[in-house]
Structures are given as C-alpha cells and as structure tokens.
Coordinates of C-alpha atoms in Angstrom, one line a residue:
M28 CA -53.1 14.0 -14.2
A29 CA -52.8 10.2 -13.6
T30 CA -52.8 9.0 -10.0
K31 CA -49.3 8.2 -8.7
R32 CA -49.3 5.0 -6.7
W33 CA -46.1 4.3 -4.7
D34 CA -45.1 1.6 -2.3
L35 CA -44.0 4.0 0.4
L36 CA -44.5 7.7 1.1
L37 CA -42.7 9.5 3.9
T38 CA -44.1 13.0 4.6
H39 CA -43.3 16.1 6.7
A40 CA -39.6 15.2 6.9
T41 CA -36.4 17.3 6.9
L42 CA -34.6 15.8 3.9
A43 CA -30.8 15.8 3.9
T44 CA -30.6 14.7 0.2
L45 CA -26.8 15.3 -0.2
D46 CA -27.8 16.4 -3.7
G47 CA -27.9 19.8 -5.2
D48 CA -26.2 23.1 -4.1
A49 CA -27.9 23.7 -0.7
P50 CA -25.9 22.8 2.4
F51 CA -26.6 19.1 3.0
G52 CA -29.0 19.3 0.0
L53 CA -31.5 20.3 2.7
V54 CA -35.2 20.2 1.9
E55 CA -37.4 21.6 4.7
D56 CA -40.9 20.0 5.2
G57 CA -40.2 17.5 2.5
A58 CA -41.6 14.2 1.3
L59 CA -40.0 11.2 -0.3
A60 CA -41.7 8.3 -2.2
C61 CA -40.4 4.8 -3.0
A62 CA -41.4 2.3 -5.6
D63 CA -39.8 -1.1 -6.4
G64 CA -37.1 -0.6 -3.9
R65 CA -35.9 2.8 -5.3
I66 CA -36.6 6.4 -4.7
A67 CA -39.4 7.5 -7.0
W68 CA -39.9 11.1 -6.0
Y69 CA -38.7 13.6 -3.5
G70 CA -39.3 17.3 -2.9
P71 CA -41.1 19.8 -0.6
M72 CA -44.5 18.9 0.6
R73 CA -46.1 21.7 -1.3
A74 CA -44.9 20.1 -4.6
L75 CA -46.3 16.7 -3.7
P76 CA -48.6 15.6 -6.6
S77 CA -52.1 16.1 -5.5
R78 CA -53.3 12.7 -6.6
A79 CA -50.3 10.8 -5.2
S80 CA -51.0 7.8 -3.0
A81 CA -49.0 4.9 -1.5
A82 CA -49.5 1.5 0.0
R83 CA -47.8 2.8 3.2
I84 CA -47.7 6.4 4.3
E85 CA -45.8 7.7 7.3
D86 CA -45.7 11.2 8.7
L87 CA -42.2 11.8 10.1
Q88 CA -43.3 14.9 12.0
G89 CA -40.2 16.9 11.1
R90 CA -37.7 14.2 11.7
L91 CA -34.5 14.1 9.7
L92 CA -34.4 11.7 6.8
T93 CA -31.0 10.8 5.2
P94 CA -29.6 8.1 3.0
G95 CA -28.8 5.0 5.0
L96 CA -25.2 5.2 6.3
V97 CA -22.5 3.1 4.6
D98 CA -19.7 1.7 6.7
C99 CA -17.0 1.1 4.1
H100 CA -14.2 -0.3 6.3
T101 CA -14.8 -2.9 9.0
H102 CA -13.2 -6.0 10.4
L103 CA -16.2 -6.9 12.4
V104 CA -16.0 -10.7 11.9
F105 CA -13.7 -11.9 14.7
A106 CA -13.7 -14.0 17.8
G107 CA -12.9 -12.9 21.3
N108 CA -11.5 -9.4 21.9
R109 CA -8.2 -7.7 22.7
A110 CA -9.1 -5.6 25.7
N111 CA -5.7 -6.6 27.3
E112 CA -3.9 -4.7 24.5
F113 CA -5.9 -1.6 25.3
D114 CA -4.6 -1.9 28.8
M115 CA -1.0 -2.5 27.5
R116 CA -1.2 0.7 25.3
L117 CA -2.3 2.7 28.3
N118 CA 0.8 1.4 30.1
G119 CA 3.1 2.6 27.3
A120 CA 3.3 -0.2 24.7
T121 CA 3.1 0.9 21.1
Y122 CA 1.1 -0.6 18.3
E123 CA 4.3 -2.0 16.7
Q124 CA 5.6 -3.4 20.0
I125 CA 2.4 -5.3 20.7
A126 CA 2.4 -6.7 17.1
R127 CA 6.1 -7.7 17.3
A128 CA 5.5 -9.4 20.6
G129 CA 2.9 -11.7 19.0
G130 CA -0.1 -9.7 20.0
G131 CA -2.3 -7.7 17.7
I132 CA -3.6 -9.3 14.6
R133 CA -2.0 -12.7 15.4
S134 CA -4.0 -13.1 18.6
S135 CA -7.2 -12.6 16.7
V136 CA -6.0 -15.1 14.2
A137 CA -5.7 -17.7 16.9
A138 CA -9.2 -17.0 18.2
V139 CA -10.8 -17.1 14.7
R140 CA -9.1 -20.4 13.9
E141 CA -10.4 -22.0 17.0
A142 CA -14.0 -20.8 16.4
S143 CA -16.5 -22.7 14.2
E144 CA -18.3 -20.9 11.4
D145 CA -21.5 -20.8 13.5
E146 CA -19.7 -19.6 16.6
L147 CA -18.0 -16.9 14.6
L148 CA -21.4 -15.8 13.2
R149 CA -22.8 -15.8 16.8
Q150 CA -20.1 -13.5 18.1
S151 CA -20.1 -11.2 15.1
L152 CA -23.8 -10.6 14.6
P153 CA -24.2 -8.3 17.7
R154 CA -21.5 -6.0 16.3
A155 CA -23.3 -5.8 12.9
R156 CA -26.6 -5.2 14.7
S157 CA -25.0 -2.3 16.7
L158 CA -23.9 -0.6 13.5
L159 CA -27.3 -1.2 12.0
R160 CA -29.1 0.3 15.0
D161 CA -27.1 3.5 14.6
G162 CA -28.0 3.9 10.9
A163 CA -25.7 1.8 8.8
T164 CA -27.6 -0.1 6.0
T165 CA -24.5 -1.1 4.0
L166 CA -21.4 -2.7 5.5
E167 CA -18.0 -3.7 4.2
I168 CA -16.5 -6.7 6.0
K169 CA -12.9 -7.8 5.6
S170 CA -11.3 -11.2 6.2
G171 CA -7.7 -11.2 7.5
Y172 CA -7.9 -13.0 10.8
G173 CA -7.8 -16.5 9.2
L174 CA -4.6 -16.3 7.2
D175 CA -5.1 -19.7 5.7
F176 CA -7.5 -20.9 3.0
D177 CA -10.1 -22.5 5.2
N178 CA -10.2 -19.8 7.8
E179 CA -10.2 -16.9 5.3
R180 CA -13.1 -18.7 3.5
K181 CA -14.9 -19.2 6.9
M182 CA -14.7 -15.4 7.6
L183 CA -16.0 -14.5 4.2
R184 CA -18.8 -17.0 4.5
V185 CA -19.8 -15.5 7.8
A186 CA -19.7 -12.0 6.3
R187 CA -22.1 -13.1 3.6
R188 CA -24.4 -14.8 6.2
I189 CA -24.5 -11.5 8.2
G190 CA -26.0 -9.8 5.2
E191 CA -28.6 -12.6 4.7
V192 CA -29.6 -12.6 8.4
L193 CA -29.9 -8.9 8.8
G194 CA -31.2 -8.0 5.3
L195 CA -28.4 -5.6 4.6
T196 CA -25.9 -5.2 1.8
V197 CA -22.6 -6.6 2.8
R198 CA -19.5 -6.1 0.6
T199 CA -16.8 -8.6 1.3
T200 CA -13.1 -7.8 1.1
Y201 CA -10.3 -10.4 0.9
L202 CA -7.5 -9.2 3.3
A203 CA -5.3 -12.3 3.6
A204 CA -2.4 -9.9 3.2
H205 CA -3.0 -8.6 6.7
A206 CA -0.2 -10.2 8.7
L207 CA 2.1 -13.2 8.5
P208 CA 0.6 -16.4 10.0
P209 CA 2.8 -18.4 12.3
E210 CA 3.5 -21.1 9.7
Y211 CA 5.0 -18.5 7.4
R212 CA 6.7 -16.4 10.1
D213 CA 10.0 -16.3 8.2
D214 CA 8.7 -16.5 4.7
A215 CA 6.7 -13.5 3.7
D216 CA 7.1 -14.0 0.0
G217 CA 6.0 -17.6 0.3
Y218 CA 2.9 -16.5 2.1
V219 CA 2.1 -13.9 -0.5
E220 CA 2.3 -16.6 -3.2
A221 CA 0.0 -18.8 -1.1
L222 CA -2.7 -16.1 -0.5
I223 CA -2.6 -15.3 -4.2
D224 CA -3.2 -19.0 -5.0
W225 CA -6.2 -19.0 -2.7
L226 CA -7.9 -16.0 -4.4
P227 CA -9.3 -17.6 -7.6
A228 CA -11.2 -20.3 -5.7
L229 CA -12.7 -17.8 -3.2
H230 CA -13.6 -15.5 -6.0
A231 CA -15.2 -18.4 -7.9
E232 CA -17.4 -19.1 -4.8
G233 CA -18.7 -15.5 -4.9
L234 CA -17.0 -14.6 -1.7
V235 CA -14.7 -11.7 -2.8
D236 CA -16.0 -8.3 -3.8
A237 CA -12.6 -6.6 -3.4
V238 CA -9.0 -7.3 -2.4
D239 CA -7.1 -5.4 0.3
A240 CA -3.6 -5.5 1.9
F241 CA -1.8 -4.0 4.8
C242 CA 1.1 -2.1 3.2
E243 CA 3.3 -1.2 6.1
S244 CA 6.7 -2.0 7.7
I245 CA 5.0 -4.5 10.0
G246 CA 2.7 -5.7 7.2
F247 CA 3.6 -6.2 3.6
S248 CA 6.0 -4.3 1.4
P249 CA 4.9 -2.2 -1.7
E250 CA 6.4 -4.9 -3.9
Q251 CA 4.5 -7.7 -2.2
T252 CA 1.3 -5.6 -2.3
R253 CA 1.8 -5.0 -6.0
R254 CA 1.9 -8.8 -6.6
V255 CA -1.4 -9.2 -4.7
F256 CA -3.0 -6.4 -6.7
E257 CA -1.8 -7.8 -10.0
A258 CA -3.5 -11.1 -9.1
A259 CA -6.7 -9.2 -8.2
R260 CA -6.6 -7.3 -11.5
A261 CA -6.2 -10.5 -13.5
L262 CA -9.5 -11.7 -12.0
G263 CA -11.2 -8.3 -12.6
V264 CA -11.5 -7.7 -8.8
P265 CA -11.2 -4.1 -7.5
V266 CA -8.6 -3.3 -4.9
K267 CA -8.4 -1.2 -1.7
L268 CA -5.4 -0.6 0.6
H269 CA -4.5 0.0 4.2
A270 CA -2.2 2.8 3.2
D271 CA 0.3 5.0 4.9
Q272 CA -1.1 4.5 8.4
L273 CA 2.3 4.4 10.2
S274 CA 4.7 5.7 7.6
D275 CA 4.7 6.9 4.0
L276 CA 5.6 3.9 1.9
G277 CA 3.7 5.3 -1.2
G278 CA 0.7 3.1 -0.4
A279 CA -1.9 5.7 -1.5
A280 CA -0.1 6.2 -4.8
L281 CA 0.1 2.4 -5.3
A282 CA -3.6 2.0 -4.7
A283 CA -4.3 4.8 -7.2
E284 CA -2.0 3.2 -9.8
F285 CA -4.3 0.1 -9.7
D286 CA -7.4 2.3 -9.9
G287 CA -8.1 1.4 -6.3
L288 CA -11.5 2.1 -4.9
S289 CA -9.9 3.6 -1.8
A290 CA -6.8 4.2 0.2
D291 CA -7.6 3.9 3.9
H292 CA -6.0 5.5 7.0
V293 CA -3.6 7.8 4.9
E294 CA -2.2 9.7 7.9
Y295 CA 1.3 9.8 6.4
T296 CA 0.3 10.2 2.8
G297 CA 2.2 13.0 1.1
E298 CA 1.1 15.4 -1.7
D299 CA 2.3 13.0 -4.4
G300 CA 0.0 10.3 -3.1
V301 CA -2.9 12.8 -2.8
R302 CA -2.3 13.9 -6.4
A303 CA -2.3 10.3 -7.6
M304 CA -5.6 9.6 -5.8
A305 CA -7.2 12.7 -7.3
A306 CA -6.1 11.7 -10.8
R307 CA -7.6 8.2 -10.5
G308 CA -10.7 8.9 -8.4
T309 CA -9.5 6.9 -5.4
V310 CA -11.4 7.7 -2.2
A311 CA -9.5 8.6 1.0
V312 CA -11.1 6.6 3.8
L313 CA -10.6 8.3 7.1
L314 CA -10.6 6.0 10.2
P315 CA -10.8 8.3 13.3
G316 CA -11.6 5.4 15.6
A317 CA -8.1 3.9 15.2
F318 CA -6.6 7.4 15.4
H319 CA -8.5 7.9 18.7
V320 CA -7.8 4.6 20.3
L321 CA -4.1 4.6 19.4
R322 CA -3.8 8.2 20.6
E323 CA -2.1 9.1 17.3
T324 CA -0.9 12.7 16.6
K325 CA -0.2 12.5 12.9
L326 CA -3.3 13.9 11.1
P327 CA -4.3 12.8 7.6
P328 CA -3.6 15.5 5.0
I329 CA -7.1 16.9 5.1
A330 CA -6.2 20.3 3.6
L331 CA -4.4 18.5 0.7
L332 CA -7.4 16.2 0.1
R333 CA -9.7 19.1 0.0
E334 CA -7.4 21.1 -2.3
H335 CA -7.1 18.3 -4.8
G336 CA -10.7 17.3 -4.6
V337 CA -10.2 13.8 -3.3
P338 CA -13.5 12.4 -1.9
M339 CA -13.2 11.7 1.8
A340 CA -15.1 8.8 3.3
V341 CA -15.5 8.0 7.0
A342 CA -15.7 4.5 8.5
T343 CA -15.6 2.8 11.8
D344 CA -12.7 0.4 11.2
C345 CA -14.5 -1.8 13.7
N346 CA -11.9 -4.3 14.8
P347 CA -10.9 -6.0 18.1
G348 CA -7.5 -4.3 18.5
T349 CA -7.3 -0.7 17.4
S350 CA -10.9 0.5 16.8
P351 CA -13.5 -1.3 18.8
L352 CA -16.1 1.1 17.5
L353 CA -19.7 0.1 17.0
S354 CA -21.2 3.3 15.7
L355 CA -20.6 4.9 12.4
R356 CA -22.3 8.1 13.7
Q357 CA -19.7 8.1 16.5
A358 CA -16.9 7.8 13.8
M359 CA -18.4 10.9 12.1
Q360 CA -18.3 12.7 15.4
L361 CA -14.6 11.7 15.9
A362 CA -13.8 12.8 12.4
C363 CA -15.2 16.2 13.1
T364 CA -13.4 16.5 16.5
H365 CA -10.0 15.0 15.6
F366 CA -9.7 15.8 11.8
R367 CA -11.8 19.0 11.8
L368 CA -14.2 17.7 9.1
T369 CA -17.4 19.7 8.9
P370 CA -20.6 17.9 9.8
E371 CA -21.6 18.0 6.2
E372 CA -18.2 16.5 5.1
A373 CA -18.7 13.8 7.8
L374 CA -22.2 12.9 6.6
R375 CA -21.1 12.8 3.0
G376 CA -18.2 10.7 4.1
A377 CA -20.5 8.1 5.6
T378 CA -22.9 8.1 2.7
V379 CA -22.1 9.1 -0.9
N380 CA -18.3 9.0 -0.6
A381 CA -18.4 5.7 1.4
A382 CA -20.6 4.2 -1.3
K383 CA -18.0 5.3 -3.9
A384 CA -15.3 3.7 -1.8
L385 CA -17.1 0.4 -2.3
G386 CA -17.8 0.9 -6.0
L387 CA -21.5 1.3 -5.3
V388 CA -23.2 4.0 -7.5
D389 CA -26.8 3.1 -6.5
R390 CA -26.9 4.6 -3.0
G391 CA -25.5 7.3 -0.7
A392 CA -27.9 10.2 -1.6
L393 CA -31.6 10.9 -1.8
R394 CA -32.1 11.1 -5.6
E395 CA -34.7 9.6 -7.9
G396 CA -33.6 6.2 -9.2
L397 CA -31.2 5.4 -6.3
R398 CA -31.8 2.5 -4.0
A399 CA -34.2 3.4 -1.2
D400 CA -31.9 2.7 1.8
L401 CA -33.0 5.4 4.3
A402 CA -32.5 6.4 7.9
V403 CA -35.0 8.4 9.9
W404 CA -33.4 10.3 12.9
D405 CA -34.9 11.8 16.0
V406 CA -33.2 15.1 15.3
A407 CA -34.2 18.2 13.4
H408 CA -30.9 19.1 11.6
P409 CA -28.2 16.9 10.1
A410 CA -25.4 18.6 12.1
E411 CA -26.9 17.0 15.2
L412 CA -25.7 13.6 13.9
C413 CA -22.1 14.7 14.6
Y414 CA -23.0 16.8 17.7
W415 CA -24.5 14.2 20.0
L416 CA -22.0 11.9 21.7
G417 CA -23.9 8.6 21.9
G418 CA -27.6 8.2 22.2
D419 CA -30.2 6.3 20.2
L420 CA -30.9 8.7 17.4
A421 CA -31.9 6.4 14.5
S422 CA -35.6 5.8 14.9
R423 CA -36.4 4.0 11.6
L424 CA -34.5 2.3 8.9
F425 CA -35.6 1.2 5.4
V426 CA -33.6 -1.1 3.1
G427 CA -34.6 -1.2 -0.5
G428 CA -37.8 0.6 0.6
R429 CA -38.7 -2.0 3.1
P430 CA -38.9 -1.1 6.8
L431 CA -36.5 -3.0 9.1
P432 CA -38.0 -4.3 12.3

C-alpha cells in the first residue's frame, strides 16, 4: 500500500463527527487527518493506515474533537453598550417601551455613526475573539446599526476586516431594515425604498452575503419586508429573517416563501409557519440569549419543529441590547436549559445546522472532503459542552487545517 502523507494528523481523540447513526456520530479513540485544508480521513485508531504519516502529528490524549462551531446570527459590530437598558428592564421596562422611548437599536445607531471605521473595528474585535476562544470558527455578522448608506457600508467593511484579522470565515448580512433612522422617523416606506437603493452598490463591493429584516410591529411590516426580499432576489442574494419574535406576523412563512436560509427567533411561529419552513428547507435559528436576557416566557415551537423535521440552529445573537452573549457554547447551554434541546441537538445546532443557516455546505461535521475547521476540547464527552457553565474548554482550534495561535 502506498504511504499516505497528510498535512495534519490528530490521534487518540474522541470524535464527535455528527455524521452517521451513532449518538453525536461518536468515534472513541479515533484519529482524523487533514490535507489541503480539508478532512482527508477519519476513523478509529485501529483503522489508521499503517503507513500513514503527516507533516504535523498531535496526540490529543482522549480530548474531544468536534467541527468548529458556527455562530450563524450575531450583531457583534457595534460601538458602546446598552447596560443602562439592562437596568431599565430589571426595573420593569419592556423591550417595546425602551424602543419606543428612543432607546434600543436607535441608541446603538447613534454610537456607530459617531465611531470611525478603525474605532468600530477596535471595539468589535474583542467580542469576535471571545467567540473564537470558545470554539467558533465561522461567524455571521449583520449590519443594522448604521441605517444610512455610509454607516451600513462601514459596518460591513468592519465585519470583513474581522475575518481577515482573525483568519476566520465571516459571512456578512445586510440588515438595514432593522429600525427606522431618525431622518425617516415618519416615513417607513421611504426608508425601505432608500435601503433597497443602497443594496446593489454594497453587493457590488462584495460586502453582502445575505439580506435580513426585522419583521415585527416595532420593525417592518410583512409588506415592507417582502419588498426588501424581492430586491435581494433580483440580485441573487439569499435572505434571512428576524421572524415572529414578539408576535406572529407570518414572518417564518414569508422567509420560507423566498427560500430563506433561516427564520430566526420564531418564538411566536405557528404550525403554518413551521410547515412552510419544512417544505422549503428553511432553518429555525434559536436565540436563547435574547430569550434569557429579556426574561421571555413564550417558547419557540420546539415540538412542532421536531415533528416536521425543521433543522434547528443555535446562535448567540450577540448584540448590545438584548443578548450581550460572548460564547456560543453558553448559547448551547441556554438552549438546553430554556428550550429543552438535548445536548446533541444543541451541538448540531451550533455546527451542521448553523452552517446550513448560512448556506455553507462545506463544514459543520467531521466528514471526508469537508473543510477542516476543528475544535479540540478539554472534555471527554460532547454532552459536557452543554453541561459546564462557563470555563475555558476549547484548548485548540484549526481553521482550514491550520492551527490558530
């Protein structure tokens, strides 16, 4: 047999492949090899080809090896913070009351507009590094705190720069339909026309991987959202949607109608919406951080999502107002605690299903041919990723087969 020569060989690992029929796709005392940035082989140590070799070999000594985590919903590019609103909520103010009083998203808009691009990068990088340190090797980052052409562009440019600085995949989402800026306070339709006009130029610059909107009574109506989605479709850009977080406006079904990658939040989504998502392959992105911080009581329709086979992803929703969450693993734990996901559902939600929610088919599992984005954990079993509250469990990360410092 010819000698196999790989770039990287990880040995004596517990592999959570998320592939196959076994729980977690678990392979005890396994090995995994990478070549040219992709997974070239995996299996039990006893099946390792006898003449295999690699430029770099690491003995993981029983540590858990999983795909790198994928955080498929974040707003981590922002300036300042909104800790005062946390205090207001604890003193009885609701999300809607804060928003209608000029707080919420609008206060972040003011801070982003005042910050230079370099300053915005300086403030945002530590948040991205926190997500990276806890196992996330792919991030989605939304705009939506600029709400004019120059500042939306600035946010998207910063998101791209974060990926370049950290060596991660960053998928950018255009979310100008997040709130009404002060200059359009009484002209929602006029603002929708403006943000639609900005989209082609931003897309032409390579700054837009997807388009999103906040379809809600304090955001944008289904009709306005439809106009945004039609503009995205005309450019061949996939859509996502903040759907049914505070009420059921049919957002999940609307996202599915446009073959949306995902409908996110979905606490109030009814069975019709779930059926529509199932029919179109739209992922339900669960955001337990916002549920937790807002002390919500309306649970997403988990049983219906399971019944109809809708993939469930889990994300941090990292943002300054309603989910200041800097750990995707902690989001997994919250999804288990609040939404009763199993640890396996939560891990799949932060890997293979999260990748699907970004339209990425090259990652999210340990399988030959997939991108070698890998996380090594100082635990013995994947359920521990959802069991421990806090702690530094990620000991090693690889992106495209390359170790991150």
